PDB file of C-alpha atoms in Angstrom:
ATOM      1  CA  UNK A  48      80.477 106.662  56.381  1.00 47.00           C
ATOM      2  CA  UNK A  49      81.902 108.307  53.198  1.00 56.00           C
ATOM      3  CA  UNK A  50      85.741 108.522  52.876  1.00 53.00           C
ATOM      4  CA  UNK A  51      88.602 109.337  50.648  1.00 57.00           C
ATOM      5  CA  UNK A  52      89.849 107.326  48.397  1.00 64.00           C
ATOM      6  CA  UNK A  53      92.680 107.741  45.671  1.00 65.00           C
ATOM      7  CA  UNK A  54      91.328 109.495  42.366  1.00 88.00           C
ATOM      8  CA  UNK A  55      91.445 107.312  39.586  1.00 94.00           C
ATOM      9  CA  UNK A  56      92.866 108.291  35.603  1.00 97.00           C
ATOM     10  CA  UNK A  57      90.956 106.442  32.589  1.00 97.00           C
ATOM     11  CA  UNK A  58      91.721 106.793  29.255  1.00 98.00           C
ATOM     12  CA  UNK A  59      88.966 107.505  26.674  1.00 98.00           C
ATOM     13  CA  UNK A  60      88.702 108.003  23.351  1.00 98.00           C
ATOM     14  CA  UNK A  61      86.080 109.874  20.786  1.00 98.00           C
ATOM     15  CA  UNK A  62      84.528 108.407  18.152  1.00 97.00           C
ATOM     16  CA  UNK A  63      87.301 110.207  15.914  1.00 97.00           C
ATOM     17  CA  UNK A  64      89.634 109.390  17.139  1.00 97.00           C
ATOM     18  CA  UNK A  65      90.510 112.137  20.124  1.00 98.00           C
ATOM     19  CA  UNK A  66      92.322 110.308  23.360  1.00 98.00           C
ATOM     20  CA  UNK A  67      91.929 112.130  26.108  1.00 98.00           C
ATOM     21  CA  UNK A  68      91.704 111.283  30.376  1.00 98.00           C
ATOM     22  CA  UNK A  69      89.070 111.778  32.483  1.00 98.00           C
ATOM     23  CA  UNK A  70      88.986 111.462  36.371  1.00 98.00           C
ATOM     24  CA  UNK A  71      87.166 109.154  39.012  1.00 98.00           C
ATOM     25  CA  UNK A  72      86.455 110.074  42.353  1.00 97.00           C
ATOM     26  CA  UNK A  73      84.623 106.935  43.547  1.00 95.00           C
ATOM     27  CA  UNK A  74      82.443 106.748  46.575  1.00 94.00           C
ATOM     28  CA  UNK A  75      82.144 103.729  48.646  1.00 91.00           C
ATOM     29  CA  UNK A  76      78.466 103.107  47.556  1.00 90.00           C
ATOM     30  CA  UNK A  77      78.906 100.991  44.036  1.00 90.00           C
ATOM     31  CA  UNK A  78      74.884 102.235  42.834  1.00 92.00           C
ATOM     32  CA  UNK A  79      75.711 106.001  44.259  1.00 96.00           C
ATOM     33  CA  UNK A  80      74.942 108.676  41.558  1.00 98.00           C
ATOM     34  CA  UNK A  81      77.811 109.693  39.118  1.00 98.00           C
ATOM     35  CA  UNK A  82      77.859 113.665  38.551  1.00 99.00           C
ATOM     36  CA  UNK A  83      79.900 113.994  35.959  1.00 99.00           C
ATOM     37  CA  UNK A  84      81.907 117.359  36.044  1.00 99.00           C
ATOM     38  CA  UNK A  85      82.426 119.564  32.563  1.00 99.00           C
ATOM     39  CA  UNK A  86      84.611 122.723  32.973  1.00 99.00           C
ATOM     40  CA  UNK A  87      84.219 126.243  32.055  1.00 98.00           C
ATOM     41  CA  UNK A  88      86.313 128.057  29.358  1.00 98.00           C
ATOM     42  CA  UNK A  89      90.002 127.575  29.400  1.00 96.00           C
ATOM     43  CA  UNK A  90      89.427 125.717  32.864  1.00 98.00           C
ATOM     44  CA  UNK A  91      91.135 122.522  33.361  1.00 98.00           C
ATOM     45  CA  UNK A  92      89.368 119.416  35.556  1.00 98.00           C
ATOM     46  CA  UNK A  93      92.366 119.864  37.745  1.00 97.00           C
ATOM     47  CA  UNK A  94      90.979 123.257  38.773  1.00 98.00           C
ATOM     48  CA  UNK A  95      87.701 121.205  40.441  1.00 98.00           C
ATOM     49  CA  UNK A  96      89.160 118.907  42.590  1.00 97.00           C
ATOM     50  CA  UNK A  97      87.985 120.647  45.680  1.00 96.00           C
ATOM     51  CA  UNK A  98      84.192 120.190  44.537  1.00 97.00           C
ATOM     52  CA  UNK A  99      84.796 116.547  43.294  1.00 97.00           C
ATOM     53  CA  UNK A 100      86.303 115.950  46.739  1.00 96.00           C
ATOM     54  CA  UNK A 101      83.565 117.444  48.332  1.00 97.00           C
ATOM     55  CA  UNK A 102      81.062 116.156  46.468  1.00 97.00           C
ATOM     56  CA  UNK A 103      82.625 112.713  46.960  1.00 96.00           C
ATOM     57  CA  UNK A 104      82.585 112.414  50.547  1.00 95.00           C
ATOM     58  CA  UNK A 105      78.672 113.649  50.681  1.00 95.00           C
ATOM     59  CA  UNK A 106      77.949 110.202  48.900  1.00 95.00           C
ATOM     60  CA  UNK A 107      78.566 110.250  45.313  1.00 97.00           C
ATOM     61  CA  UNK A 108      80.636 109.071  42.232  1.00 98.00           C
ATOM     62  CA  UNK A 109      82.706 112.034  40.649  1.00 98.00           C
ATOM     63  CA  UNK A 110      83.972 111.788  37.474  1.00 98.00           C
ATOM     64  CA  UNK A 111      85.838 115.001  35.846  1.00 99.00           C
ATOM     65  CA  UNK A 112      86.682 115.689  32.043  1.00 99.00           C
ATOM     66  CA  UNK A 113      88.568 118.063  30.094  1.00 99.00           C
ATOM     67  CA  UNK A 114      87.336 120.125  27.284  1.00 99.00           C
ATOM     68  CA  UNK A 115      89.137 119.644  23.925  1.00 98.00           C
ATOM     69  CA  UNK A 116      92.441 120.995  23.816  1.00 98.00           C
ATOM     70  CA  UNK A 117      92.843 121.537  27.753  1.00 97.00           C
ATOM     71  CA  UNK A 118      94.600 119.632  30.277  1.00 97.00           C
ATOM     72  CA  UNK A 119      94.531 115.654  29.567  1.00 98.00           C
ATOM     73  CA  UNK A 120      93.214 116.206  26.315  1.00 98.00           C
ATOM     74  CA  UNK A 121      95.833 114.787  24.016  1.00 97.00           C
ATOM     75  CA  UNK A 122      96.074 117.911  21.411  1.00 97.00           C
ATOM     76  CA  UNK A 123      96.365 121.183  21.623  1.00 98.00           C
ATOM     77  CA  UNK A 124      94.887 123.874  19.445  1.00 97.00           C
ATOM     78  CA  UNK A 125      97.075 125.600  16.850  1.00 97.00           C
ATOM     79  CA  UNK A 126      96.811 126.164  12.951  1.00 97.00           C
ATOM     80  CA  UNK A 127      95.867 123.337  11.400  1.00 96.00           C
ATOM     81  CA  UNK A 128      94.567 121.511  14.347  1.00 97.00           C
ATOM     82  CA  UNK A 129      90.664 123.058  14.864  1.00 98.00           C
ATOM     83  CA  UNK A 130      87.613 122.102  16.442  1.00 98.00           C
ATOM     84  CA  UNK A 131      84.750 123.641  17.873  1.00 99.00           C
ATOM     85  CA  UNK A 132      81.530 123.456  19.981  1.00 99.00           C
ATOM     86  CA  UNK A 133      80.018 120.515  17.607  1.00 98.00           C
ATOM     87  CA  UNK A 134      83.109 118.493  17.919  1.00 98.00           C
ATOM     88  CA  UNK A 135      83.277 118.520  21.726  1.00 99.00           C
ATOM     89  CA  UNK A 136      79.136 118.210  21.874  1.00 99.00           C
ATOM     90  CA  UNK A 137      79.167 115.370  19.331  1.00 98.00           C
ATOM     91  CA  UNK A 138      82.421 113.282  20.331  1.00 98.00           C
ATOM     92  CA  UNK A 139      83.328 114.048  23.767  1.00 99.00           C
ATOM     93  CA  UNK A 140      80.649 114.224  25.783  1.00 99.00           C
ATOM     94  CA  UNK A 141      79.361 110.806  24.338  1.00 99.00           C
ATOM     95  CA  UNK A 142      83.055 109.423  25.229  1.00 99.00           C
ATOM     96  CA  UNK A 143      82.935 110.498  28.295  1.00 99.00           C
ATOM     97  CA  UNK A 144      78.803 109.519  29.432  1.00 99.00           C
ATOM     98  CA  UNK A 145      79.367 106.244  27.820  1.00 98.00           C
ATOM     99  CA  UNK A 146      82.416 105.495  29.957  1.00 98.00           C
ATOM    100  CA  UNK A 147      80.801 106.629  32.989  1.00 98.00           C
ATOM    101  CA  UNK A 148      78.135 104.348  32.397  1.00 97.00           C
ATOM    102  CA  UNK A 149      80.618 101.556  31.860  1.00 97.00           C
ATOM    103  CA  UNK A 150      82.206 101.941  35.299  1.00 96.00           C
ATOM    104  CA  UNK A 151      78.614 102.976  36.818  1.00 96.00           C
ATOM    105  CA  UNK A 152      75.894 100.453  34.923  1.00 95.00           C
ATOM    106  CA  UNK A 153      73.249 101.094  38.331  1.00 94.00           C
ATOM    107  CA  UNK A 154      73.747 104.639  38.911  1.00 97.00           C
ATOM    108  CA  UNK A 155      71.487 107.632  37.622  1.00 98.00           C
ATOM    109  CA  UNK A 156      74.262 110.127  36.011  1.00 98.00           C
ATOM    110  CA  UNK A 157      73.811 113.937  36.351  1.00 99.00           C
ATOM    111  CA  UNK A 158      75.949 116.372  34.848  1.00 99.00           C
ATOM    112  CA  UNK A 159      77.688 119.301  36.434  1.00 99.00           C
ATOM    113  CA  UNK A 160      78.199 122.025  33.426  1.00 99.00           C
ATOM    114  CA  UNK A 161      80.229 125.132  35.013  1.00 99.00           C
ATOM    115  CA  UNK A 162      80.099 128.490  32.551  1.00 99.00           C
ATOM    116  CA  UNK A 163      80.828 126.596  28.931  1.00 99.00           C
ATOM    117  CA  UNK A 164      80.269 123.164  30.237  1.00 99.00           C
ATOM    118  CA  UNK A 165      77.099 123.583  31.234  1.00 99.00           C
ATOM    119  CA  UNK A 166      76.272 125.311  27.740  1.00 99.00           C
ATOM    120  CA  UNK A 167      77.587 122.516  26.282  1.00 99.00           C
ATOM    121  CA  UNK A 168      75.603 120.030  28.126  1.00 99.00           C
ATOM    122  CA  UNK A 169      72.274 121.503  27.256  1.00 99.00           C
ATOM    123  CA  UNK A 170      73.222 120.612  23.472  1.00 99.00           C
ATOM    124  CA  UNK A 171      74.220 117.255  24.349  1.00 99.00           C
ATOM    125  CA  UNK A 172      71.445 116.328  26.519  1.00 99.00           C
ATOM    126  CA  UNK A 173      68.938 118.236  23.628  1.00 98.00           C
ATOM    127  CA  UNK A 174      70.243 115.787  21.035  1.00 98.00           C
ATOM    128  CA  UNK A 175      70.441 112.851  23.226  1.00 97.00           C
ATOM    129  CA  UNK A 176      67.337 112.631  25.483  1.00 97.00           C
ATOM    130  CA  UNK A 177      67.297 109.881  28.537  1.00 95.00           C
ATOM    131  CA  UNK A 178      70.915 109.774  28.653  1.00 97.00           C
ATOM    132  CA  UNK A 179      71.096 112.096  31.556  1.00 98.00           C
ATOM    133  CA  UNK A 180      69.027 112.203  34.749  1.00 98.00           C
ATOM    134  CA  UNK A 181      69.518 115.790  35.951  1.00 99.00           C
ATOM    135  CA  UNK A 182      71.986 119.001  35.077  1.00 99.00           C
ATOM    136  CA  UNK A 183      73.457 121.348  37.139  1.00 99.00           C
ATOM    137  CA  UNK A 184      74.753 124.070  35.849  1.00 99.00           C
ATOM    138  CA  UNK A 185      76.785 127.048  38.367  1.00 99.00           C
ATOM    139  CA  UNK A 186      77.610 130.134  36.441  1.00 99.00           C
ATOM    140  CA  UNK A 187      76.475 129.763  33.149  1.00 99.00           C
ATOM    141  CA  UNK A 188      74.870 132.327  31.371  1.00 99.00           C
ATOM    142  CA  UNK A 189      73.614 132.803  27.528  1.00 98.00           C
ATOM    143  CA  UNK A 190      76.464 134.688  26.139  1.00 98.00           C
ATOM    144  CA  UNK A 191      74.220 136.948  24.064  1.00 99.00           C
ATOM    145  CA  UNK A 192      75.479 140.523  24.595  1.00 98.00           C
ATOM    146  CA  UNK A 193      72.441 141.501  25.147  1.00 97.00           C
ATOM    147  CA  UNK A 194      72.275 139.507  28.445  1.00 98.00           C
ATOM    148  CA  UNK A 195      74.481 142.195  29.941  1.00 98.00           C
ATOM    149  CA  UNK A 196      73.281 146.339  30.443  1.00 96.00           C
ATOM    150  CA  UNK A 197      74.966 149.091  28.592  1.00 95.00           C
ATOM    151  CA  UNK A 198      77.950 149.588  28.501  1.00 96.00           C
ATOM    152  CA  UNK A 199      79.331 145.970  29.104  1.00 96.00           C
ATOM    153  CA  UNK A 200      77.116 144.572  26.549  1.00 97.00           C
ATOM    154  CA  UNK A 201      78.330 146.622  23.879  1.00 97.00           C
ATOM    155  CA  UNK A 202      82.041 145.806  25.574  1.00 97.00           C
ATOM    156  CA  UNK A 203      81.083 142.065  25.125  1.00 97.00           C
ATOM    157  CA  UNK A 204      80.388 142.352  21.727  1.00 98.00           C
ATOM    158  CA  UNK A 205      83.253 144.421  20.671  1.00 98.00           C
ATOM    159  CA  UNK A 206      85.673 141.857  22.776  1.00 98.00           C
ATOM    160  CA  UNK A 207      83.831 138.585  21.126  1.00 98.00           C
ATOM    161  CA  UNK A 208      84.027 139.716  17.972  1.00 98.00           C
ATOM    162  CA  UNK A 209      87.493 140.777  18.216  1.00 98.00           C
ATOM    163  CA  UNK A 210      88.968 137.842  19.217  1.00 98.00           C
ATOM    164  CA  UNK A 211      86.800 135.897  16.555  1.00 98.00           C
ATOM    165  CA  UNK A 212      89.026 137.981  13.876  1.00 98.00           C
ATOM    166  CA  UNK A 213      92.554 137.459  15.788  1.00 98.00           C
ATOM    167  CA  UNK A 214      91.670 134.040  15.529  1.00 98.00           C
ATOM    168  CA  UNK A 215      91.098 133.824  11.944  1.00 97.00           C
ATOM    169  CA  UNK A 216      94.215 135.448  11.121  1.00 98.00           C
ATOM    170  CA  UNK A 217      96.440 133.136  13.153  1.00 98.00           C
ATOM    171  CA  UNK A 218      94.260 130.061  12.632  1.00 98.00           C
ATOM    172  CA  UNK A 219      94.314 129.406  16.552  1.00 98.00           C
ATOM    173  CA  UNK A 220      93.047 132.005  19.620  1.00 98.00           C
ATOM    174  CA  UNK A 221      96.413 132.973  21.692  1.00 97.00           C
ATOM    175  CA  UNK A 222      94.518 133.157  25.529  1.00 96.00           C
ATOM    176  CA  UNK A 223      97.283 132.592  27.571  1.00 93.00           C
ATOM    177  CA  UNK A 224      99.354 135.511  25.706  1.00 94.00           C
ATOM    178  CA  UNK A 225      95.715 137.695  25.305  1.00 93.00           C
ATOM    179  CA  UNK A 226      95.215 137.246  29.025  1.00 93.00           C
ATOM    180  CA  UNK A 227      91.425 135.467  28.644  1.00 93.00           C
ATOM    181  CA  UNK A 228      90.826 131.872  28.399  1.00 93.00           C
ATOM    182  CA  UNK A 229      93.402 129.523  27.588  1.00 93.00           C
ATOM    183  CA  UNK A 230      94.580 128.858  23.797  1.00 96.00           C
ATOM    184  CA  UNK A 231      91.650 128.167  22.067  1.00 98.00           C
ATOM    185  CA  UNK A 232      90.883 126.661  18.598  1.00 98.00           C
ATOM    186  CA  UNK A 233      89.494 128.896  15.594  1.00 98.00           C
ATOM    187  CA  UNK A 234      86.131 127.459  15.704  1.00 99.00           C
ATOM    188  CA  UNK A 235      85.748 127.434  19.208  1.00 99.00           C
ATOM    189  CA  UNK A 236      85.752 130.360  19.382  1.00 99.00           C
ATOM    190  CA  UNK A 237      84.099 131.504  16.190  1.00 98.00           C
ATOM    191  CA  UNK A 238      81.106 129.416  17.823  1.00 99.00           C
ATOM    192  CA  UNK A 239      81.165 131.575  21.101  1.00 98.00           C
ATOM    193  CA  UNK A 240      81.243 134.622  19.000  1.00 98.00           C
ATOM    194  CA  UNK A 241      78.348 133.592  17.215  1.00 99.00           C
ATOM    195  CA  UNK A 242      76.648 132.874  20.232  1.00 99.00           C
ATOM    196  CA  UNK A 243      77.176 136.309  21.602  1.00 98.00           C
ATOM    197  CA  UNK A 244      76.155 138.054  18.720  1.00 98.00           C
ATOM    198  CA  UNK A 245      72.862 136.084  17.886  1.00 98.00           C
ATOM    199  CA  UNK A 246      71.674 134.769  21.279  1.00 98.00           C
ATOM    200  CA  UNK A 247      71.369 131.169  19.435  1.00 98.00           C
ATOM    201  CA  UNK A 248      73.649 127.913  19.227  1.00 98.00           C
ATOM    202  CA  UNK A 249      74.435 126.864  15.933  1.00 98.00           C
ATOM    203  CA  UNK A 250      77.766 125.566  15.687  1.00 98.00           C
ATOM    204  CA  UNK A 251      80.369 125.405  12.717  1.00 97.00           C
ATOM    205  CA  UNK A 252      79.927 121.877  11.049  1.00 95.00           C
ATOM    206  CA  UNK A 253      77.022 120.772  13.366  1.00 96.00           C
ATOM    207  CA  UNK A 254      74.737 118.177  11.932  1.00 93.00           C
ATOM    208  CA  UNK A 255      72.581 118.694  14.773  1.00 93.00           C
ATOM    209  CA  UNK A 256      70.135 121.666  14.664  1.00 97.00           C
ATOM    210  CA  UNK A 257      70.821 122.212  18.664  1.00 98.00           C
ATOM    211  CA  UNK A 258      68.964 125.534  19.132  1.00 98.00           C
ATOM    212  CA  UNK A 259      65.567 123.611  17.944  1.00 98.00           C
ATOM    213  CA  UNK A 260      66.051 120.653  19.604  1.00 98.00           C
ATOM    214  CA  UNK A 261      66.219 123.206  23.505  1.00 98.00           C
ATOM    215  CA  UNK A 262      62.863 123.628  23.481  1.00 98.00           C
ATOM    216  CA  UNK A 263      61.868 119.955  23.655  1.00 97.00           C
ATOM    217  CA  UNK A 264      64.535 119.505  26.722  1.00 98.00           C
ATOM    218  CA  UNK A 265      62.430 117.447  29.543  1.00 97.00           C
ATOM    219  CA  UNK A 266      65.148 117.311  32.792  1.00 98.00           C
ATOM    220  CA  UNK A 267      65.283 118.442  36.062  1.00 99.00           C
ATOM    221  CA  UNK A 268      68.134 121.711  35.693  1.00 99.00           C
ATOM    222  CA  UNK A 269      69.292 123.515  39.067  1.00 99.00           C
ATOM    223  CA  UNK A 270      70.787 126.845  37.782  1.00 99.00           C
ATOM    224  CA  UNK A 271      73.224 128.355  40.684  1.00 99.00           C
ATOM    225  CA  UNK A 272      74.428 132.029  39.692  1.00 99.00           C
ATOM    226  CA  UNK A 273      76.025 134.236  42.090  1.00 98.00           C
ATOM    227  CA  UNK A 274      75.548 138.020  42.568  1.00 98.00           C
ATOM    228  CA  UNK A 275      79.049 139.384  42.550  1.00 98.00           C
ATOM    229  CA  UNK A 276      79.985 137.135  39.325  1.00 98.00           C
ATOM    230  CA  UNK A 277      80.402 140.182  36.342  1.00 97.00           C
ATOM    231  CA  UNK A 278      80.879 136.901  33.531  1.00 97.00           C
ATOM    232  CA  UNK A 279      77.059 135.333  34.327  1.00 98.00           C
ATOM    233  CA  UNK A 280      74.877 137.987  35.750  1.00 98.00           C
ATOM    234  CA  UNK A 281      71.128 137.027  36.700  1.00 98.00           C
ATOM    235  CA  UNK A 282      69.622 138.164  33.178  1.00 98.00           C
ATOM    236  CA  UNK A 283      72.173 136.490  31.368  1.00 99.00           C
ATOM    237  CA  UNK A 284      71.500 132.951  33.289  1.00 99.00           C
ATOM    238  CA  UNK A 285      67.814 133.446  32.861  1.00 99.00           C
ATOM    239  CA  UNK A 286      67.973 133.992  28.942  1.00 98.00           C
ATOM    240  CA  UNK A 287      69.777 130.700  29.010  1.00 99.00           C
ATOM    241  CA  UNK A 288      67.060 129.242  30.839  1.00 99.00           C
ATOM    242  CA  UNK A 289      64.034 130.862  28.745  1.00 99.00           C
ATOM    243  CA  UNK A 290      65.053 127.833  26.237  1.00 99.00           C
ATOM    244  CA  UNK A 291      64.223 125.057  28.204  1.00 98.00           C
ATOM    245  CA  UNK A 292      60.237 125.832  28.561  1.00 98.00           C
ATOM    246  CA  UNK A 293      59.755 122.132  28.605  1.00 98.00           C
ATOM    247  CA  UNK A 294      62.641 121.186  31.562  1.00 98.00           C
ATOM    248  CA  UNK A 295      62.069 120.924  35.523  1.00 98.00           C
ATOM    249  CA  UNK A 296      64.546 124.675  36.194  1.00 98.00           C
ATOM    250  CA  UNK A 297      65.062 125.462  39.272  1.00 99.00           C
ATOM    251  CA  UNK A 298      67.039 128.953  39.401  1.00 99.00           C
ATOM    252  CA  UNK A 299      69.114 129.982  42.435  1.00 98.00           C
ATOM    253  CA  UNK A 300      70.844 133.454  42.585  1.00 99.00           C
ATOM    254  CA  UNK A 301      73.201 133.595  45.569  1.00 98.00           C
ATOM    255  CA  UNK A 302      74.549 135.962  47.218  1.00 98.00           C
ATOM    256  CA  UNK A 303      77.668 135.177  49.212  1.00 97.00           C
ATOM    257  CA  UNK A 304      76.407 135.756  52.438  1.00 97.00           C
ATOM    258  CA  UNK A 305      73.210 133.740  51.984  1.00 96.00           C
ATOM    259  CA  UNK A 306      76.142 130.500  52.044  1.00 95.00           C
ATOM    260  CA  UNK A 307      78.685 132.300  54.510  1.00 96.00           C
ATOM    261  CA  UNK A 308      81.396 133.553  52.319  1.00 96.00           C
ATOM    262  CA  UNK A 309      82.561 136.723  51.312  1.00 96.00           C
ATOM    263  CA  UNK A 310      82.781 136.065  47.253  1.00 97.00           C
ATOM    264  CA  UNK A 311      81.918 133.402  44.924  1.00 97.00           C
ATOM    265  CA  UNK A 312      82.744 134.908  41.681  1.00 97.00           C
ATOM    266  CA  UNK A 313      83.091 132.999  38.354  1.00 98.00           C
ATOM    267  CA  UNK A 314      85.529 130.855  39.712  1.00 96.00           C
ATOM    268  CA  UNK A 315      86.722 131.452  42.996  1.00 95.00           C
ATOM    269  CA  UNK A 316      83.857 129.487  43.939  1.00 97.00           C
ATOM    270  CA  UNK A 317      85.349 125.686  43.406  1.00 97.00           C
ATOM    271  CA  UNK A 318      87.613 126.182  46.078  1.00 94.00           C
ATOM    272  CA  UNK A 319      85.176 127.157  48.770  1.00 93.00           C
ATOM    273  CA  UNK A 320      82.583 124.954  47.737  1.00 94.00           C
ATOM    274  CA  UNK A 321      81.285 122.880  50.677  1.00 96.00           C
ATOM    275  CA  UNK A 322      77.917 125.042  50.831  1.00 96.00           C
ATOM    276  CA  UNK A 323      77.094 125.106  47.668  1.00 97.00           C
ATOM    277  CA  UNK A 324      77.228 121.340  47.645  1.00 97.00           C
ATOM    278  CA  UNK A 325      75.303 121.024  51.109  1.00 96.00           C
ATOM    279  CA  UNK A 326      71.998 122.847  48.404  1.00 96.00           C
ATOM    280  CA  UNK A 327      73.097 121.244  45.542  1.00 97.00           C
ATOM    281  CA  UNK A 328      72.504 117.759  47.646  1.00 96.00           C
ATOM    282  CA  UNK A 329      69.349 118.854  48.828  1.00 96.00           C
ATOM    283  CA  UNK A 330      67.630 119.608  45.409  1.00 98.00           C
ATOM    284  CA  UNK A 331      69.564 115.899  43.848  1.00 97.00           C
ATOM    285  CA  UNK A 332      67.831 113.847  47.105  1.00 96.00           C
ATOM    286  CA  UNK A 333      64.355 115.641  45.802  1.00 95.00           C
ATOM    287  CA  UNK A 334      64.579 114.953  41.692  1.00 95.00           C
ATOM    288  CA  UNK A 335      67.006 111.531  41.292  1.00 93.00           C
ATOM    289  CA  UNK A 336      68.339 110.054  44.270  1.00 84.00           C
TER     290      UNK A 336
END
């Protein structure tokens, strides 16, 4: 029988030099899969406690992680301190899989990408094939404007862009006071902006060329999307999926009754997640455990 135990904090560190703390949820089973939990935009690991609980006690290893900048992450973005989608894709997520391996040596990892962090882990898992077993991503959508109809597309692009040039001017992006995200570095968000504008990810700095390395991604991916979330609507998700011709996708677009809730949303749906994690174990048993 599964039970609860105490969540664990463990200190990691990027390859330059970026400290940070993930998570552990451990599960009784030692050789148990690890899903490894990256958040969405402005989202803290705190925030998905409820799912790493729950996903703990239906027989796995949790581990949750911070993007740059946000909660246990040890700086915080302002003028003069910037990063962006390569740093995160280049030097955190390695921190963070190679320390879950560490703890884990005989269990498969999969990782659990919500909105941004499941973006994100398509670029890491392009540039670094084998290291990953399996993806799941829940609401995460290309951000090309185009992924949206008229007139939110057009909204989208004006908003994007926007906030691209506030954050050039102060050197940082001001979320919290803005009322979207959290404070965000320049390039982080000059990165999304890009993204939005031109459908493709090619990051500030990047020595990776990410965007032609999706193609050749070989993994199972379980895409959940939700039909009353406005931030990743079905088209969206699937223009994000278009490419991955070479992965294992499996695509499922929920509405809230089909999993006995009212809403889902973007976000709401980490606290009320016990259903979605009753499917999501049902596809893992079939492709890695």
């Amino acid at each position: 029988m599964n039970s609860i135990t105490a969540n664990e904090k463990i200190e990691i560190q990027s390859q330059d030099g970026v400290s940070s703390r993930i998570t552990l949820f451990r599960n009784d089973c030692e050789e148990a899969i690890v899903i490894i939990c990256m958040p969405a935009m402005g989202v803290w690991a705190s925030y998905y406690e409820p799912v790493a609980r729950t996903l703990q006690l239906s027989g796995r290893h949790v581990v949750t992680a911070d993007l740059r900048g946000n909660g246990e992450s040890q700086i915080r973005p302002k003028r003069g301190c910037d990063f962006g989608y390569y740093e995160m894709v280049h030097y955190d997520w390695p921190a963070v899989v190679t320390e879950a391996s560490r703890l884990f040596p005989r269990s498969q990892k999969v990782l659990l990408g919500h909105s941004l962090g499941g973006q994100l882990s398509t670029l890491y898992m392009s540039a670094n094939p084998g290291e990953i077993d399996a993806l799941i991503q829940v609401a995460c959508p290309s951000v090309h404007y185009r992924g949206w109809p008229l007139p939110y597309s057009l909204r989208l692009l004006l908003m994007t862009q926007t906030f691209r040039l506030i954050s050039g001017l102060l050197g940082y992006f001001p979320g919290k006071r803005i009322g979207f995200a959290g404070t965000e570095a320049k390039t982080h968000i000059t990165d999304w902006a890009h993204t939005t504008l031109t459908g493709r990810y090619e990051p500030k700095n990047a020595t990776e060329a990410y965007e032609k390395r999706l193609p050749s991604l070989n993994a199972p991916i379980l895409s959940i999307s939700f039909s009353d979330d406005p931030f990743a609507p079905k088209k969206a998700v699937e223009r994000l999926l278009a490419k991955f011709p070479s992965a294992q996708i499996t695509h499922w677009h929920l509405a809230p009754g089909q999993v006995g809730l009212d809403s889902l949303g973007h976000v709401a749906w980490v606290k009320k997640s016990e259903p979605l994690v009753a499917k999501m174990s049902g596809w893992l048993k079939q492709v890695v455990e």
